[in-house]
Amino acid sequence: MSQTAVNALLERGRTLTTPALRAAVDRLAPPMNTVAAYHFGWIDAHGQESASDGGKAVRPALALLSAEAAGAAPETGVPGAVAVELVHNFSLLHDDLMDGDEQRRHRDTVWKVHGPAQAILVGDALFAISHEVLLEVGGEGAARAARRLAVASRKLIDGQAQDISFEHREFVSVAECLEMEGNKTGALLACAASIGAVLGGADDTTADALERYGHHLGLAFQAVDDLLGIWGDPAATGKQTWSDLRQRKKSLPVAAAVAADGGAARQLTALLTADAKKSEEEFADFDEAEFAARAALIEEAGGRQWTADEARRQHDTALRALDGLGMPDTVREQLVDLADFIVIREK
Amino acid sequence: MSQTAVNALLERGRTLTTPALRAAVDRLAPPMNTVAAYHFGWIDAHGQESASDGGKAVRPALALLSAEAAGAAPETGVPGAVAVELVHNFSLLHDDLMDGDEQRRHRDTVWKVHGPAQAILVGDALFAISHEVLLEVGGEGAARAARRLAVASRKLIDGQAQDISFEHREFVSVAECLEMEGNKTGALLACAASIGAVLGGADDTTADALERYGHHLGLAFQAVDDLLGIWGDPAATGKQTWSDLRQRKKSLPVAAAVAADGGAARQLTALLTADAKKSEEEFADFDEAEFAARAALIEEAGGRQWTADEARRQHDTALRALDGLGMPDTVREQLVDLADFIVIREK
């Protein structure tokens, strides 16, 4: 696969989607429009124009490809790309507040800069305009797209609820973790992968196959995210070292390591059981070496390798969903490129 | 007008809507379904069945009447009634958290019982399923209804943003207050009043007229709410005495009193200017007599009478919107009854 091709694809997604996204955000009453512009990285905390990292923008790129997969122009997918991006950012705004995360994309989060009420309100507003933007397109395609978006949004929220409930538990099984990640990450990527096609008039069989591609792509994406959450380079990810371990996240590598046989798995289980009894303050006092020891045990027990293998399995399952779907060869190649990119990325 | 007729109308709305509302809420992943059931008053804080006051349910009653106004069966309006009720309750969950309100309908609010994260999550989930429920109906009517719901939801959020921004200001004009209330209360009542008709196949002219009826009904409703927020009987409203004054709300009676001429208006303005400089703690130390004195000045300056007159004006404008619309006489009478009820209610 070609990194240049993927960069061009992501760039096209941003270029075609951003003007419509900005126009949508401009509908919000002040000060919500300003707060949203800060969240998207269009302005800094002082209201000055900026060109911050607005994220990878995998979803918009996918929505445009999705339209092309149905034989439509990429522009047909734009309202879908905007709607999905609005829902994605609604969830980031609320999740950062619920999780108490202070940094995103190397900048202070909205609740940290503008307060919790603005994070709630602006998230709500982005969610509301996602449906407005989509339904304004009119016609049966838009209504079908909006229905899929509503279902995906509910699953996304279910996933966040499951993720939060896991924080209060000592251990989570691999199956539970995969279910949560399928909701939290898979559902909206599945929607992005099918929404353009639905707007382009694709039938349900085609849309469902593209949804399966997106769902497994999402699970591959999240498996890689879970790896980066422990072993990622802070300079690339913008997160702290051992970020997920600091937050006691029950991510895939942890769940897989705990489920393994052998001495490392037993040692890890004993450590995590003891950790669960510690207060936030005691946990915050841990030094680098203590997190490094846990990461080493997870790796020794096979959790790192299992998760890397799982990312590859989900990648392959995603591509198999495209078998038998008629679409231009160039579009199929780009869907493959995007899947390849997602499993080899470093941030 | 007949109180019995209105009670029967509200009761019919509850009876036809509640089973569908419960089925919708059952879609949420645990523990969100339980938290939502608590919010709606179907269970108590310990998870036991209860039959608490679930609110007046004006919106569902209106959505069913709206279907009948378009010549359809009341049942046609049920998905619209459910969707509007879900959006209304999403906004209550988030507003109570943002405003720090600890009591609603004589019970502890969700964030107080289940924590802020659940209040955010469950609000989000209700918002998501509102569109799901509506778009599942299928067809052009459902898509048009969903589009109107999305616009109303955005306005509702705009209104809450305006309301919050007013808290940081010393004074708000009557026009600003009316704009905020038109968004916060008018938009969703306007949607309730038209959504049944849209689902019943009404054209845009009919739907727009019903929306205007609902919008002005909302403004009448809010004017009465503003009166009850200062002079309401705590036993009836379930709120503290002088509730809105304790929260330093810039409601209509305050805005109208400040805008008036004369000694009382000047005295009130001086007091409120001084109040604005006080901290939350100093304000919390105020005794009953101090709030009573402010309420007396608002009344003397004419703010109470102006607001009562405004409620009546909005009521009359609402009814004029129905002129020229063809609908069964019994439906028209019920729309009039409902408007009458809204301006004379005591809670």
GROMACS .gro file of C-alpha atoms in nm, chain B:
model
  347
  348MET     CA    1  -6.301   2.597   2.891
  349SER     CA    2  -6.331   2.272   3.078
  350GLN     CA    3  -6.061   2.148   3.316
  351THR     CA    4  -6.207   1.799   3.290
  352ALA     CA    5  -6.170   1.802   2.913
  353VAL     CA    6  -5.805   1.908   2.940
  354ASN     CA    7  -5.735   1.643   3.201
  355ALA     CA    8  -5.885   1.380   2.972
  356LEU     CA    9  -5.676   1.509   2.683
  357LEU     CA   10  -5.353   1.499   2.884
  358GLU     CA   11  -5.445   1.155   3.016
  359ARG     CA   12  -5.506   1.025   2.664
  360GLY     CA   13  -5.165   1.156   2.560
  361ARG     CA   14  -4.998   0.971   2.848
  362THR     CA   15  -5.192   0.650   2.790
  363LEU     CA   16  -5.120   0.629   2.419
  364THR     CA   17  -4.759   0.743   2.443
  365THR     CA   18  -4.618   0.576   2.754
  366PRO     CA   19  -4.599   0.215   2.622
  367ALA     CA   20  -4.407   0.331   2.312
  368LEU     CA   21  -4.188   0.557   2.527
  369ARG     CA   22  -4.105   0.268   2.759
  370ALA     CA   23  -4.025   0.040   2.464
  371ALA     CA   24  -3.790   0.306   2.326
  372VAL     CA   25  -3.611   0.350   2.660
  373ASP     CA   26  -3.574  -0.030   2.688
  374ARG     CA   27  -3.334  -0.015   2.392
  375LEU     CA   28  -3.068   0.152   2.604
  376ALA     CA   29  -2.781  -0.057   2.737
  377PRO     CA   30  -2.770  -0.102   3.117
  378PRO     CA   31  -2.740   0.092   3.340
  379MET     CA   32  -2.878   0.369   3.117
  380ASN     CA   33  -3.222   0.205   3.086
  381THR     CA   34  -3.255   0.205   3.467
  382VAL     CA   35  -3.134   0.563   3.499
  383ALA     CA   36  -3.381   0.674   3.232
  384ALA     CA   37  -3.663   0.485   3.407
  385TYR     CA   38  -3.576   0.673   3.727
  386HIS     CA   39  -3.581   1.005   3.542
  387PHE     CA   40  -3.926   0.933   3.395
  388GLY     CA   41  -4.055   0.841   3.742
  389TRP     CA   42  -4.124   0.474   3.656
  390ILE     CA   43  -3.893   0.350   3.932
  391ASP     CA   44  -3.753   0.506   4.248
  392ALA     CA   45  -3.384   0.555   4.340
  393HIS     CA   46  -3.372   0.196   4.473
  394GLY     CA   47  -3.505   0.048   4.147
  395GLN     CA   48  -3.853  -0.022   4.286
  396GLU     CA   49  -4.160   0.037   4.067
  397SER     CA   50  -4.315   0.374   4.136
  398ALA     CA   51  -4.578   0.598   3.989
  399SER     CA   52  -4.429   0.940   4.039
  400ASP     CA   53  -4.546   1.256   3.876
  401GLY     CA   54  -4.401   1.233   3.525
  402GLY     CA   55  -4.481   1.594   3.439
  403LYS     CA   56  -4.786   1.750   3.276
  404ALA     CA   57  -4.725   1.576   2.941
  405VAL     CA   58  -4.853   1.870   2.738
  406ARG     CA   59  -4.626   1.781   2.444
  407PRO     CA   60  -4.757   1.426   2.383
  408ALA     CA   61  -5.118   1.548   2.407
  409LEU     CA   62  -5.035   1.816   2.152
  410ALA     CA   63  -4.866   1.576   1.910
  411LEU     CA   64  -5.173   1.349   1.905
  412LEU     CA   65  -5.410   1.643   1.854
  413SER     CA   66  -5.178   1.757   1.576
  414ALA     CA   67  -5.233   1.428   1.389
  415GLU     CA   68  -5.609   1.472   1.429
  416ALA     CA   69  -5.586   1.829   1.299
  417ALA     CA   70  -5.456   1.678   0.972
  418GLY     CA   71  -5.747   1.433   0.963
  419ALA     CA   72  -5.538   1.134   1.079
  420ALA     CA   73  -5.599   0.905   1.378
  421PRO     CA   74  -5.437   1.019   1.706
  422GLU     CA   75  -5.223   0.702   1.696
  423THR     CA   76  -5.048   0.839   1.385
  424GLY     CA   77  -4.896   1.105   1.610
  425VAL     CA   78  -4.756   0.857   1.866
  426PRO     CA   79  -4.401   0.823   1.721
  427GLY     CA   80  -4.391   1.205   1.705
  428ALA     CA   81  -4.515   1.232   2.065
  429VAL     CA   82  -4.249   0.983   2.178
  430ALA     CA   83  -3.973   1.159   1.984
  431VAL     CA   84  -4.064   1.503   2.123
  432GLU     CA   85  -4.092   1.365   2.476
  433LEU     CA   86  -3.747   1.204   2.439
  434VAL     CA   87  -3.594   1.534   2.324
  435HIS     CA   88  -3.770   1.722   2.606
  436ASN     CA   89  -3.633   1.482   2.865
  437PHE     CA   90  -3.285   1.481   2.710
  438SER     CA   91  -3.284   1.858   2.764
  439LEU     CA   92  -3.411   1.829   3.122
  440LEU     CA   93  -3.133   1.580   3.210
  441HIS     CA   94  -2.861   1.805   3.070
  442ASP     CA   95  -3.010   2.135   3.191
  443ASP     CA   96  -3.048   2.010   3.549
  444LEU     CA   97  -2.679   1.916   3.548
  445MET     CA   98  -2.562   2.244   3.389
  446ASP     CA   99  -2.782   2.452   3.619
  447GLY     CA  100  -2.695   2.248   3.928
  448ASP     CA  101  -3.065   2.189   3.999
  449GLU     CA  102  -3.107   1.920   4.264
  450GLN     CA  103  -3.483   1.868   4.246
  451ARG     CA  104  -3.731   1.804   3.966
  452ARG     CA  105  -4.092   1.690   4.004
  453HIS     CA  106  -4.042   1.663   4.383
  454ARG     CA  107  -3.753   1.411   4.344
  455ASP     CA  108  -3.372   1.429   4.333
  456THR     CA  109  -3.243   1.491   3.982
  457VAL     CA  110  -3.052   1.222   3.792
  458TRP     CA  111  -2.705   1.378   3.828
  459LYS     CA  112  -2.769   1.402   4.204
  460VAL     CA  113  -2.866   1.033   4.235
  461HIS     CA  114  -2.662   0.864   3.960
  462GLY     CA  115  -2.379   1.115   3.902
  463PRO     CA  116  -2.298   1.366   3.625
  464ALA     CA  117  -2.168   1.107   3.374
  465GLN     CA  118  -2.500   0.917   3.376
  466ALA     CA  119  -2.695   1.242   3.334
  467ILE     CA  120  -2.485   1.327   3.026
  468LEU     CA  121  -2.495   0.974   2.880
  469VAL     CA  122  -2.863   0.907   2.932
  470GLY     CA  123  -2.950   1.250   2.792
  471ASP     CA  124  -2.742   1.173   2.484
  472ALA     CA  125  -2.906   0.832   2.448
  473LEU     CA  126  -3.260   0.973   2.468
  474PHE     CA  127  -3.166   1.227   2.202
  475ALA     CA  128  -3.028   0.951   1.975
  476ILE     CA  129  -3.335   0.728   2.004
  477SER     CA  130  -3.570   1.021   1.938
  478HIS     CA  131  -3.453   1.017   1.576
  479GLU     CA  132  -3.443   0.639   1.561
  480VAL     CA  133  -3.805   0.607   1.672
  481LEU     CA  134  -3.924   0.868   1.427
  482LEU     CA  135  -3.731   0.750   1.122
  483GLU     CA  136  -3.839   0.389   1.176
  484VAL     CA  137  -4.189   0.498   1.074
  485GLY     CA  138  -4.047   0.531   0.723
  486GLY     CA  139  -4.172   0.734   0.432
  487GLU     CA  140  -4.160   1.100   0.345
  488GLY     CA  141  -4.366   1.214   0.646
  489ALA     CA  142  -4.119   1.064   0.892
  490ALA     CA  143  -3.823   1.228   0.718
  491ARG     CA  144  -3.997   1.567   0.719
  492ALA     CA  145  -4.091   1.520   1.084
  493ALA     CA  146  -3.731   1.427   1.175
  494ARG     CA  147  -3.599   1.734   0.997
  495ARG     CA  148  -3.837   1.959   1.192
  496LEU     CA  149  -3.737   1.782   1.513
  497ALA     CA  150  -3.365   1.838   1.441
  498VAL     CA  151  -3.421   2.211   1.382
  499ALA     CA  152  -3.634   2.239   1.699
  500SER     CA  153  -3.366   2.056   1.899
  501ARG     CA  154  -3.095   2.292   1.780
  502LYS     CA  155  -3.309   2.593   1.877
  503LEU     CA  156  -3.378   2.434   2.216
  504ILE     CA  157  -3.002   2.406   2.274
  505ASP     CA  158  -2.950   2.763   2.147
  506GLY     CA  159  -3.207   2.874   2.406
  507GLN     CA  160  -3.029   2.695   2.688
  508ALA     CA  161  -2.699   2.853   2.576
  509GLN     CA  162  -2.864   3.197   2.583
  510ASP     CA  163  -3.019   3.129   2.924
  511ILE     CA  164  -2.677   3.033   3.065
  512SER     CA  165  -2.508   3.337   2.909
  513PHE     CA  166  -2.772   3.563   3.071
  514GLU     CA  167  -2.666   3.440   3.416
  515HIS     CA  168  -2.338   3.624   3.379
  516ARG     CA  169  -2.508   3.951   3.285
  517GLU     CA  170  -2.657   4.215   3.512
  518PHE     CA  171  -2.956   4.289   3.291
  519VAL     CA  172  -3.135   4.136   2.994
  520SER     CA  173  -3.387   4.318   2.773
  521VAL     CA  174  -3.743   4.197   2.729
  522ALA     CA  175  -3.666   4.125   2.361
  523GLU     CA  176  -3.364   3.911   2.449
  524CYS     CA  177  -3.565   3.725   2.709
  525LEU     CA  178  -3.846   3.655   2.461
  526GLU     CA  179  -3.596   3.533   2.200
  527MET     CA  180  -3.438   3.297   2.452
  528GLU     CA  181  -3.777   3.166   2.566
  529GLY     CA  182  -3.892   3.124   2.206
  530ASN     CA  183  -3.594   2.896   2.153
  531LYS     CA  184  -3.589   2.718   2.487
  532THR     CA  185  -3.962   2.655   2.522
  533GLY     CA  186  -4.130   2.767   2.200
  534ALA     CA  187  -3.937   2.557   1.949
  535LEU     CA  188  -4.017   2.215   2.092
  536LEU     CA  189  -4.383   2.297   2.161
  537ALA     CA  190  -4.400   2.422   1.801
  538CYS     CA  191  -4.259   2.090   1.689
  539ALA     CA  192  -4.504   1.895   1.907
  540ALA     CA  193  -4.794   2.093   1.760
  541SER     CA  194  -4.696   2.014   1.401
  542ILE     CA  195  -4.524   1.673   1.414
  543GLY     CA  196  -4.843   1.467   1.427
  544ALA     CA  197  -4.984   1.653   1.129
  545VAL     CA  198  -4.662   1.599   0.930
  546LEU     CA  199  -4.677   1.227   1.010
  547GLY     CA  200  -5.040   1.236   0.901
  548GLY     CA  201  -4.941   1.374   0.561
  549ALA     CA  202  -5.024   1.745   0.611
  550ASP     CA  203  -4.867   1.993   0.369
  551ASP     CA  204  -4.610   2.250   0.482
  552THR     CA  205  -4.862   2.536   0.501
  553THR     CA  206  -5.073   2.343   0.753
  554ALA     CA  207  -4.766   2.225   0.943
  555ASP     CA  208  -4.623   2.578   0.956
  556ALA     CA  209  -4.951   2.720   1.090
  557LEU     CA  210  -4.962   2.453   1.361
  558GLU     CA  211  -4.598   2.531   1.438
  559ARG     CA  212  -4.685   2.899   1.487
  560TYR     CA  213  -4.968   2.796   1.721
  561GLY     CA  214  -4.721   2.584   1.920
  562HIS     CA  215  -4.453   2.851   1.923
  563HIS     CA  216  -4.682   3.114   2.075
  564LEU     CA  217  -4.833   2.854   2.307
  565GLY     CA  218  -4.475   2.790   2.423
  566LEU     CA  219  -4.420   3.159   2.487
  567ALA     CA  220  -4.748   3.177   2.684
  568PHE     CA  221  -4.644   2.865   2.875
  569GLN     CA  222  -4.306   3.015   2.960
  570ALA     CA  223  -4.453   3.350   3.067
  571VAL     CA  224  -4.674   3.159   3.314
  572ASP     CA  225  -4.370   2.957   3.423
  573ASP     CA  226  -4.184   3.281   3.489
  574LEU     CA  227  -4.473   3.402   3.706
  575LEU     CA  228  -4.482   3.070   3.896
  576GLY     CA  229  -4.103   3.085   3.931
  577ILE     CA  230  -4.144   3.393   4.153
  578TRP     CA  231  -4.497   3.383   4.293
  579GLY     CA  232  -4.587   3.013   4.258
  580ASP     CA  233  -4.703   2.809   4.556
  581PRO     CA  234  -4.411   2.577   4.651
  582ALA     CA  235  -4.659   2.303   4.747
  583ALA     CA  236  -4.795   2.306   4.391
  584THR     CA  237  -4.478   2.372   4.190
  585GLY     CA  238  -4.238   2.156   4.393
  586LYS     CA  239  -3.988   2.444   4.384
  587GLN     CA  240  -3.856   2.669   4.663
  588THR     CA  241  -4.024   3.003   4.736
  589TRP     CA  242  -3.897   3.281   4.506
  590SER     CA  243  -3.716   3.006   4.315
  591ASP     CA  244  -3.613   3.214   4.009
  592LEU     CA  245  -3.499   3.506   4.226
  593ARG     CA  246  -3.276   3.274   4.429
  594GLN     CA  247  -3.118   3.163   4.101
  595ARG     CA  248  -3.087   3.527   3.983
  596LYS     CA  249  -3.278   3.434   3.669
  597LYS     CA  250  -3.339   3.713   3.421
  598SER     CA  251  -3.697   3.605   3.357
  599LEU     CA  252  -3.972   3.812   3.193
  600PRO     CA  253  -4.114   3.977   3.509
  601VAL     CA  254  -3.765   4.098   3.603
  602ALA     CA  255  -3.680   4.221   3.252
  603ALA     CA  256  -4.016   4.399   3.220
  604ALA     CA  257  -3.987   4.559   3.565
  605VAL     CA  258  -3.635   4.688   3.501
  606ALA     CA  259  -3.747   4.831   3.165
  607ALA     CA  260  -4.032   5.025   3.331
  608ASP     CA  261  -4.031   5.388   3.444
  609GLY     CA  262  -4.077   5.505   3.800
  610GLY     CA  263  -3.937   5.471   4.149
  611ALA     CA  264  -3.995   5.097   4.196
  612ALA     CA  265  -3.809   5.018   3.873
  613ARG     CA  266  -3.519   5.241   3.980
  614GLN     CA  267  -3.504   5.086   4.327
  615LEU     CA  268  -3.515   4.737   4.178
  616THR     CA  269  -3.240   4.818   3.928
  617ALA     CA  270  -3.017   4.949   4.209
  618LEU     CA  271  -3.079   4.634   4.416
  619LEU     CA  272  -3.010   4.397   4.126
  620THR     CA  273  -2.692   4.587   4.037
  621ALA     CA  274  -2.573   4.537   4.394
  622ASP     CA  275  -2.686   4.171   4.391
  623ALA     CA  276  -2.484   4.101   4.078
  624LYS     CA  277  -2.166   4.189   4.266
  625LYS     CA  278  -2.242   3.941   4.545
  626SER     CA  279  -2.089   3.595   4.559
  627GLU     CA  280  -2.299   3.277   4.554
  628GLU     CA  281  -2.233   3.244   4.928
  629GLU     CA  282  -2.344   3.597   5.018
  630PHE     CA  283  -2.652   3.544   4.804
  631ALA     CA  284  -2.731   3.212   4.972
  632ASP     CA  285  -2.739   3.395   5.308
  633PHE     CA  286  -3.034   3.611   5.198
  634ASP     CA  287  -3.344   3.555   5.408
  635GLU     CA  288  -3.705   3.524   5.288
  636ALA     CA  289  -3.771   3.893   5.352
  637GLU     CA  290  -3.500   4.001   5.109
  638PHE     CA  291  -3.646   3.794   4.825
  639ALA     CA  292  -3.996   3.906   4.919
  640ALA     CA  293  -3.881   4.270   4.895
  641ARG     CA  294  -3.743   4.212   4.544
  642ALA     CA  295  -4.063   4.035   4.437
  643ALA     CA  296  -4.269   4.328   4.574
  644LEU     CA  297  -4.062   4.579   4.375
  645ILE     CA  298  -4.098   4.373   4.056
  646GLU     CA  299  -4.473   4.371   4.111
  647GLU     CA  300  -4.488   4.744   4.194
  648ALA     CA  301  -4.288   4.827   3.880
  649GLY     CA  302  -4.546   4.636   3.677
  650GLY     CA  303  -4.337   4.328   3.587
  651ARG     CA  304  -4.594   4.081   3.719
  652GLN     CA  305  -4.886   4.240   3.536
  653TRP     CA  306  -4.687   4.282   3.213
  654THR     CA  307  -4.596   3.913   3.215
  655ALA     CA  308  -4.955   3.805   3.284
  656ASP     CA  309  -5.068   4.029   2.995
  657GLU     CA  310  -4.794   3.885   2.774
  658ALA     CA  311  -4.911   3.530   2.850
  659ARG     CA  312  -5.258   3.634   2.737
  660ARG     CA  313  -5.124   3.806   2.421
  661GLN     CA  314  -4.922   3.498   2.326
  662HIS     CA  315  -5.227   3.281   2.395
  663ASP     CA  316  -5.435   3.495   2.160
  664THR     CA  317  -5.164   3.495   1.888
  665ALA     CA  318  -5.144   3.117   1.917
  666LEU     CA  319  -5.517   3.081   1.856
  667ARG     CA  320  -5.510   3.325   1.561
  668ALA     CA  321  -5.257   3.095   1.390
  669LEU     CA  322  -5.534   2.836   1.368
  670ASP     CA  323  -5.767   3.070   1.175
  671GLY     CA  324  -5.831   2.947   0.825
  672LEU     CA  325  -5.694   2.598   0.895
  673GLY     CA  326  -5.946   2.332   0.812
  674MET     CA  327  -5.984   2.075   1.091
  675PRO     CA  328  -6.264   1.896   1.278
  676ASP     CA  329  -6.442   2.129   1.525
  677THR     CA  330  -6.375   1.898   1.819
  678VAL     CA  331  -5.999   1.912   1.747
  679ARG     CA  332  -6.004   2.293   1.724
  680GLU     CA  333  -6.191   2.311   2.056
  681GLN     CA  334  -5.930   2.092   2.222
  682LEU     CA  335  -5.645   2.306   2.087
  683VAL     CA  336  -5.825   2.608   2.238
  684ASP     CA  337  -5.884   2.424   2.568
  685LEU     CA  338  -5.516   2.335   2.589
  686ALA     CA  339  -5.412   2.696   2.527
  687ASP     CA  340  -5.658   2.815   2.794
  688PHE     CA  341  -5.527   2.557   3.041
  689ILE     CA  342  -5.169   2.667   2.987
  690VAL     CA  343  -5.235   3.028   3.090
  691ILE     CA  344  -5.444   2.948   3.399
  692ARG     CA  345  -5.241   2.657   3.542
  693GLU     CA  346  -5.088   2.681   3.890
  694LYS     CA  347  -4.800   2.435   3.851
   0.00000   0.00000   0.00000
